[in-house]
Amino acid sequence: SGFLTNAPTLACSALRGGGGGGGDGGDAKDKDGGNSSGSYCQIHPSGVRHIQRGQAKQWHCPGLKRIECASANTSQVLIALAGGEVIYFELDPLSGNLTETATRNMKADVCCLDVGVVSAKSGAARSLFCAVGCRDSTVQIISLEPGPANLLKPLSFTTLKSRPNSVKLLPPKNANDELILMMGLDDGSCLRATVDPVTGAIGTSPTRRFLGARPVSVSRIPLEGESSLLLLSSRPWLSRFDRSSGKHVMAPLSYAPLDHGCAFSSEAVPEGVVATAGKTLRIISVDTAGMEGGEDEAFNANRVDLRYTPRQMTLLATTASATNDDGTNAAAAQRKVVLAVVESDYNDYGLEEKKSLGFDPSGATNKKSKDKEKDDDAMDMDEDSDDENNVKKEDEEEEEDEEEDEEEIAARATTVRGPVPPEAGHWGSCIRLLDPSDSCRTLECIEMARNEAALCCTAVRFHTRGGESLLAVGTVTGMTLHPLKQASSHVILFRVINGERLQLLHKTTVDDGPVLALAHFQGRLLVGIGRTLRLYEMGKRQLLRKCELRGLPTFVKTLQTAGDRAYFGDMMRSLHIVRYEATTNRLVLVANDPSPRPIVSQELLDWNTVAVGDKFGNISVLRLPRGTDTATVDLTGQRALWDSSRDDSTAKLETLCQYYVGEVVTSMTRSSLVAGGSECLIYVTVTGRIGALVPFTSREDVEFFTQLEGYLRTDAPRPTGRDPQAYRSYYAPVMHVVDGDLCDAFNSLPHEEQTRIADRLDRSVGEIMKKLEDTRTSLL
């Protein structure tokens, strides 16, 4: 074949003499299935090898120099030697020879470069620009225009905060559009900038995004007939042109981390990627179905069919038995994280009761009965019948019966309510154990006892058990909602065996109301039981009561702990903060919220700040005033004799932020959606919407978005004719929260409206759009 197999290959490309289009050096064939010039180029550390019609021509490096990096397309080759010398080769369209054309010293070691691509749509014979990344943290645009005065002439450069690891030039979608320059850096981030197609000037406002902890490598791949970019770091990313918005968008790929990747095409996989991951070579294709969903591309969803309504979930860190025989990597094999989900439905039968009543939600019983009927019918058939018409009729009837059976099975497999209990107090419930690392595969599902409902769960580590993670589940039996009462309440402890199944340890009966909240607290279990907050220690046969706080306004709905504090949300009287005094073994009320809020969810932001969501669709941020906690410390121990915890003597929480979402916020958490991204408050609503509240880090951002929101309140279109500020202040005045949905409406305004708003803000339209994009990029 003429290729060297005993030397590492830096670049390889199929060359064409006529400039008939190409990709990233990997498109080796024309539309007729062959290479028009029959030549290939292989670049290795010692030189450049040109293979034409089975004969190889070698260009050797001068002296003892070596080639550090290289790039090639269908007619151009660019190499960088050690020391910063760049040499340019070009294919002669007449003779088909690859000749050295120009040389330039970059005055710095070159770590990456890209010669660009020859666009087939424009009919050009060569790429006019190349990008060169140097070790002095700069990226330069070099001219490849023919002529001694222009060839390898520096056109523009940009200075980076980190050393570039990979650069790629993406051709424009239209002839007059700007080129896209993507730069992958050693610090795990990438920069996307524009390049003027005439002057080669780099845009002054590149878009930065953090991708992972590993240096970012960039490669071009085809996607839906257009050039896209594959970025590899701690996880693979995809940058492509979005037809609906007319912008370049980035989204993570739902795949394992890859080391290297480039474009691949065959009859079976027209648009694919060939990549390496460790010691494996993989050929993958990107599923473009559903990629026009806009913001949904940033999320990877795994669907898990549940038996009942999920009430709460928690993660448990467990130890699994090592499966490798040679003992290598045994410590990593023992570490496993599982997800426990408690499910329950009111006014519903359990699974065993449904089966006893003849109803099977999975449809397995119906399928077995139909199969049995078919077998019985088959036994009654007359085997000696020779009438072909009767046989055809019987076959047609069997096919119709099979189609009816499939439709009936599909109908039975859909979610069906099932039989309704004749009286109140019936519950169906189960505990499900999932493996998040294996597409949320169900490991075990334990059905609860008759009319027993699991309402909450948490991971707890008792000091008496050596810090092992146990699953605590709060259940009620025979509970009715109107009136609110229950036959009994329990706290059940499970142990996770080998990270795959649950083992029951013991079951503790509690009084004073239903168990609605559980939390780990200083090596013990803190339980919210009706109007009581109780602390438990683990015993051999049941939980042991240590201390409690009685007389709370209504039921404890949410519960979180940090240090010696407990933050719990009341079902009608908002948030309360409690401190545990170890010397006196008691729980002391530190502060509460003066505004009555029916709390549904909460999330601890810091030591003194809590975000809560109520059942009316409001999100509020509450903070404990400075010095309040120290005022409640009892140094003498005599306060217990006269302290009655009156409401007028209890400190009050301050309201920092208020915002009306419009839906009931069922859960919220503080996290970042991408590695290294900014931390934000993520919430989900009862209709399935996912939202986030991003904190501002500078006064400039606060003033900019506040002014932009003020202008859009009057200029943005109102489909319902309602004032946006009045809507966000439905129950309480909006406070210290900017409406991101309203600010995002700036992109959909006509250009005249955008220009008028930009003039008021003393900014350009592009700067405002980039500011909005950077804010969204910091989150996704």
Tab-separated table of C-alpha atoms in Angstrom, residues 493-676:
chain	number	residue	atom	x	y	z
A	493	LEU	CA	-34.341	0.217	58.489
A	494	PHE	CA	-32.861	-1.672	55.537
A	495	ARG	CA	-29.323	-2.731	54.783
A	496	VAL	CA	-28.027	-2.865	51.196
A	497	ILE	CA	-26.355	-6.240	50.523
A	498	ASN	CA	-23.626	-6.256	47.821
A	499	GLY	CA	-25.187	-3.151	46.306
A	500	GLU	CA	-27.996	-5.238	44.775
A	501	ARG	CA	-30.691	-6.091	47.316
A	502	LEU	CA	-32.249	-4.879	50.558
A	503	GLN	CA	-32.167	-6.707	53.887
A	504	LEU	CA	-34.677	-5.785	56.609
A	505	LEU	CA	-33.006	-4.955	59.937
A	506	HIS	CA	-35.944	-3.948	62.139
A	507	LYS	CA	-39.219	-2.035	62.163
A	508	THR	CA	-40.022	0.550	64.836
A	509	THR	CA	-43.572	1.627	65.660
A	510	VAL	CA	-43.955	5.347	66.387
A	511	ASP	CA	-46.857	7.440	67.622
A	512	ASP	CA	-47.923	11.113	67.450
A	513	GLY	CA	-48.753	11.119	63.746
A	514	PRO	CA	-47.540	10.112	60.292
A	515	VAL	CA	-43.833	9.995	59.420
A	516	LEU	CA	-43.326	12.553	56.642
A	517	ALA	CA	-39.628	13.516	56.928
A	518	LEU	CA	-36.328	11.760	57.793
A	519	ALA	CA	-32.748	13.028	57.940
A	520	HIS	CA	-29.308	11.870	59.068
A	521	PHE	CA	-28.128	13.948	62.046
A	522	GLN	CA	-24.746	13.530	63.805
A	523	GLY	CA	-24.658	9.742	63.534
A	524	ARG	CA	-28.327	9.421	64.480
A	525	LEU	CA	-31.724	9.580	62.796
A	526	LEU	CA	-33.904	12.688	63.047
A	527	VAL	CA	-37.567	11.963	62.335
A	528	GLY	CA	-40.504	14.312	61.783
A	529	ILE	CA	-43.559	12.577	63.261
A	530	GLY	CA	-46.679	14.679	62.997
A	531	ARG	CA	-46.148	17.744	65.216
A	532	THR	CA	-43.060	16.223	66.871
A	533	LEU	CA	-39.384	16.288	65.916
A	534	ARG	CA	-37.663	13.248	67.448
A	535	LEU	CA	-34.048	12.003	67.540
A	536	TYR	CA	-33.392	8.249	67.428
A	537	GLU	CA	-30.379	6.029	68.037
A	538	MET	CA	-30.120	2.537	66.572
A	539	GLY	CA	-30.789	-0.421	68.834
A	540	LYS	CA	-30.633	-4.161	68.313
A	541	ARG	CA	-34.377	-4.687	67.891
A	542	GLN	CA	-35.719	-1.200	67.269
A	543	LEU	CA	-34.800	2.478	67.281
A	544	LEU	CA	-34.153	4.071	70.685
A	545	ARG	CA	-35.658	7.470	71.473
A	546	LYS	CA	-33.088	10.067	72.665
A	547	CYS	CA	-34.809	13.478	72.693
A	548	GLU	CA	-37.687	15.276	71.010
A	549	LEU	CA	-39.285	18.664	70.406
A	550	ARG	CA	-43.081	18.748	70.754
A	551	GLY	CA	-45.768	21.333	70.176
A	552	LEU	CA	-44.957	22.318	66.595
A	553	PRO	CA	-47.668	24.246	64.682
A	554	THR	CA	-48.671	21.498	62.211
A	555	PHE	CA	-47.016	18.513	60.562
A	556	VAL	CA	-43.292	18.431	59.738
A	557	LYS	CA	-43.141	18.184	55.927
A	558	THR	CA	-39.449	18.722	54.992
A	559	LEU	CA	-36.273	18.200	56.998
A	560	GLN	CA	-32.561	18.940	56.447
A	561	THR	CA	-29.564	19.022	58.785
A	562	ALA	CA	-26.134	20.672	58.885
A	563	GLY	CA	-23.749	20.556	61.827
A	564	ASP	CA	-25.750	20.897	65.055
A	565	ARG	CA	-28.723	22.520	63.293
A	566	ALA	CA	-31.897	21.091	61.821
A	567	TYR	CA	-34.013	22.996	59.285
A	568	PHE	CA	-37.578	21.736	58.928
A	569	GLY	CA	-40.550	23.023	56.986
A	570	ASP	CA	-43.976	23.048	58.541
A	571	MET	CA	-46.989	22.104	56.456
A	572	MET	CA	-48.663	25.482	57.176
A	573	ARG	CA	-46.248	27.668	59.182
A	574	SER	CA	-43.182	27.897	56.926
A	575	LEU	CA	-39.602	27.207	58.028
A	576	HIS	CA	-38.146	26.583	61.494
A	577	ILE	CA	-34.495	26.276	62.582
A	578	VAL	CA	-33.584	24.060	65.557
A	579	ARG	CA	-30.241	23.570	67.285
A	580	TYR	CA	-29.252	20.439	69.204
A	581	GLU	CA	-27.486	20.971	72.538
A	582	ALA	CA	-25.412	17.890	73.322
A	583	THR	CA	-24.703	18.851	76.938
A	584	THR	CA	-28.374	19.044	77.903
A	585	ASN	CA	-29.561	16.585	75.198
A	586	ARG	CA	-32.381	18.774	73.925
A	587	LEU	CA	-33.553	20.518	70.759
A	588	VAL	CA	-33.846	24.316	70.990
A	589	LEU	CA	-35.888	26.421	68.570
A	590	VAL	CA	-33.596	29.125	67.139
A	591	ALA	CA	-35.799	30.997	64.653
A	592	ASN	CA	-38.876	30.690	62.464
A	593	ASP	CA	-40.522	32.493	59.571
A	594	PRO	CA	-43.218	35.051	60.430
A	595	SER	CA	-44.987	34.564	57.075
A	596	PRO	CA	-47.219	31.469	56.902
A	597	ARG	CA	-46.060	29.366	53.936
A	598	PRO	CA	-47.338	25.862	53.154
A	599	ILE	CA	-43.895	24.315	52.554
A	600	VAL	CA	-43.603	21.574	49.921
A	601	SER	CA	-39.829	21.493	49.341
A	602	GLN	CA	-36.684	23.121	50.676
A	603	GLU	CA	-32.935	23.247	50.023
A	604	LEU	CA	-30.129	24.443	52.294
A	605	LEU	CA	-28.001	27.063	50.506
A	606	ASP	CA	-25.528	27.811	53.288
A	607	TRP	CA	-25.280	27.772	57.068
A	608	ASN	CA	-27.838	30.576	57.507
A	609	THR	CA	-29.777	30.563	54.210
A	610	VAL	CA	-32.562	28.225	53.050
A	611	ALA	CA	-34.627	28.201	49.845
A	612	VAL	CA	-38.224	26.973	50.181
A	613	GLY	CA	-41.068	26.268	47.768
A	614	ASP	CA	-44.733	26.362	48.778
A	615	LYS	CA	-47.812	24.732	47.325
A	616	PHE	CA	-48.915	27.985	45.649
A	617	GLY	CA	-45.916	28.024	43.278
A	618	ASN	CA	-43.675	30.519	45.095
A	619	ILE	CA	-39.933	30.160	45.697
A	620	SER	CA	-38.527	32.116	48.643
A	621	VAL	CA	-35.034	32.470	50.070
A	622	LEU	CA	-34.912	32.943	53.856
A	623	ARG	CA	-31.904	33.881	55.978
A	624	LEU	CA	-31.193	33.757	59.696
A	625	PRO	CA	-30.180	37.200	61.043
A	626	ARG	CA	-26.589	37.572	62.202
A	627	GLY	CA	-26.022	36.827	65.896
A	628	THR	CA	-29.388	35.164	66.413
A	629	ASP	CA	-28.003	31.687	67.072
A	630	THR	CA	-25.537	32.840	69.743
A	631	ALA	CA	-28.304	34.606	71.669
A	632	THR	CA	-30.058	31.291	72.297
A	633	VAL	CA	-27.011	29.545	73.817
A	634	ASP	CA	-27.667	28.601	77.451
A	635	LEU	CA	-24.339	28.760	79.270
A	636	THR	CA	-25.765	28.380	82.813
A	637	GLY	CA	-28.273	25.647	82.131
A	638	GLN	CA	-31.007	27.557	84.038
A	639	ARG	CA	-32.920	28.701	80.963
A	640	ALA	CA	-34.635	25.322	80.758
A	641	LEU	CA	-36.466	26.223	83.987
A	642	TRP	CA	-38.223	29.284	82.619
A	643	ASP	CA	-37.890	29.124	78.806
A	644	SER	CA	-41.322	28.524	77.287
A	645	SER	CA	-40.265	29.107	73.657
A	646	ARG	CA	-42.934	31.729	73.147
A	647	ASP	CA	-43.507	32.832	69.622
A	648	ASP	CA	-42.938	36.506	70.386
A	649	SER	CA	-39.488	35.765	71.860
A	650	THR	CA	-38.300	33.585	68.969
A	651	ALA	CA	-36.087	35.214	66.347
A	652	LYS	CA	-37.586	35.719	62.894
A	653	LEU	CA	-36.092	34.828	59.521
A	654	GLU	CA	-35.499	37.504	56.901
A	655	THR	CA	-36.886	37.169	53.377
A	656	LEU	CA	-34.168	37.757	50.780
A	657	CYS	CA	-35.861	36.678	47.538
A	658	GLN	CA	-39.379	35.901	46.341
A	659	TYR	CA	-40.464	34.656	42.934
A	660	TYR	CA	-43.674	33.170	41.564
A	661	VAL	CA	-42.942	30.197	39.292
A	662	GLY	CA	-46.544	29.451	38.359
A	663	GLU	CA	-46.498	25.769	39.324
A	664	VAL	CA	-46.039	23.799	42.503
A	665	VAL	CA	-42.314	23.206	43.066
A	666	THR	CA	-42.181	19.568	44.143
A	667	SER	CA	-38.421	19.360	44.743
A	668	MET	CA	-35.259	21.468	44.568
A	669	THR	CA	-31.540	20.956	44.982
A	670	ARG	CA	-28.318	22.990	44.853
A	671	SER	CA	-25.934	21.666	42.236
A	672	SER	CA	-24.165	22.324	38.924
A	673	LEU	CA	-25.301	20.609	35.737
A	674	VAL	CA	-21.807	20.390	34.212
A	675	ALA	CA	-18.442	19.675	35.807
A	676	GLY	CA	-16.812	22.914	36.863
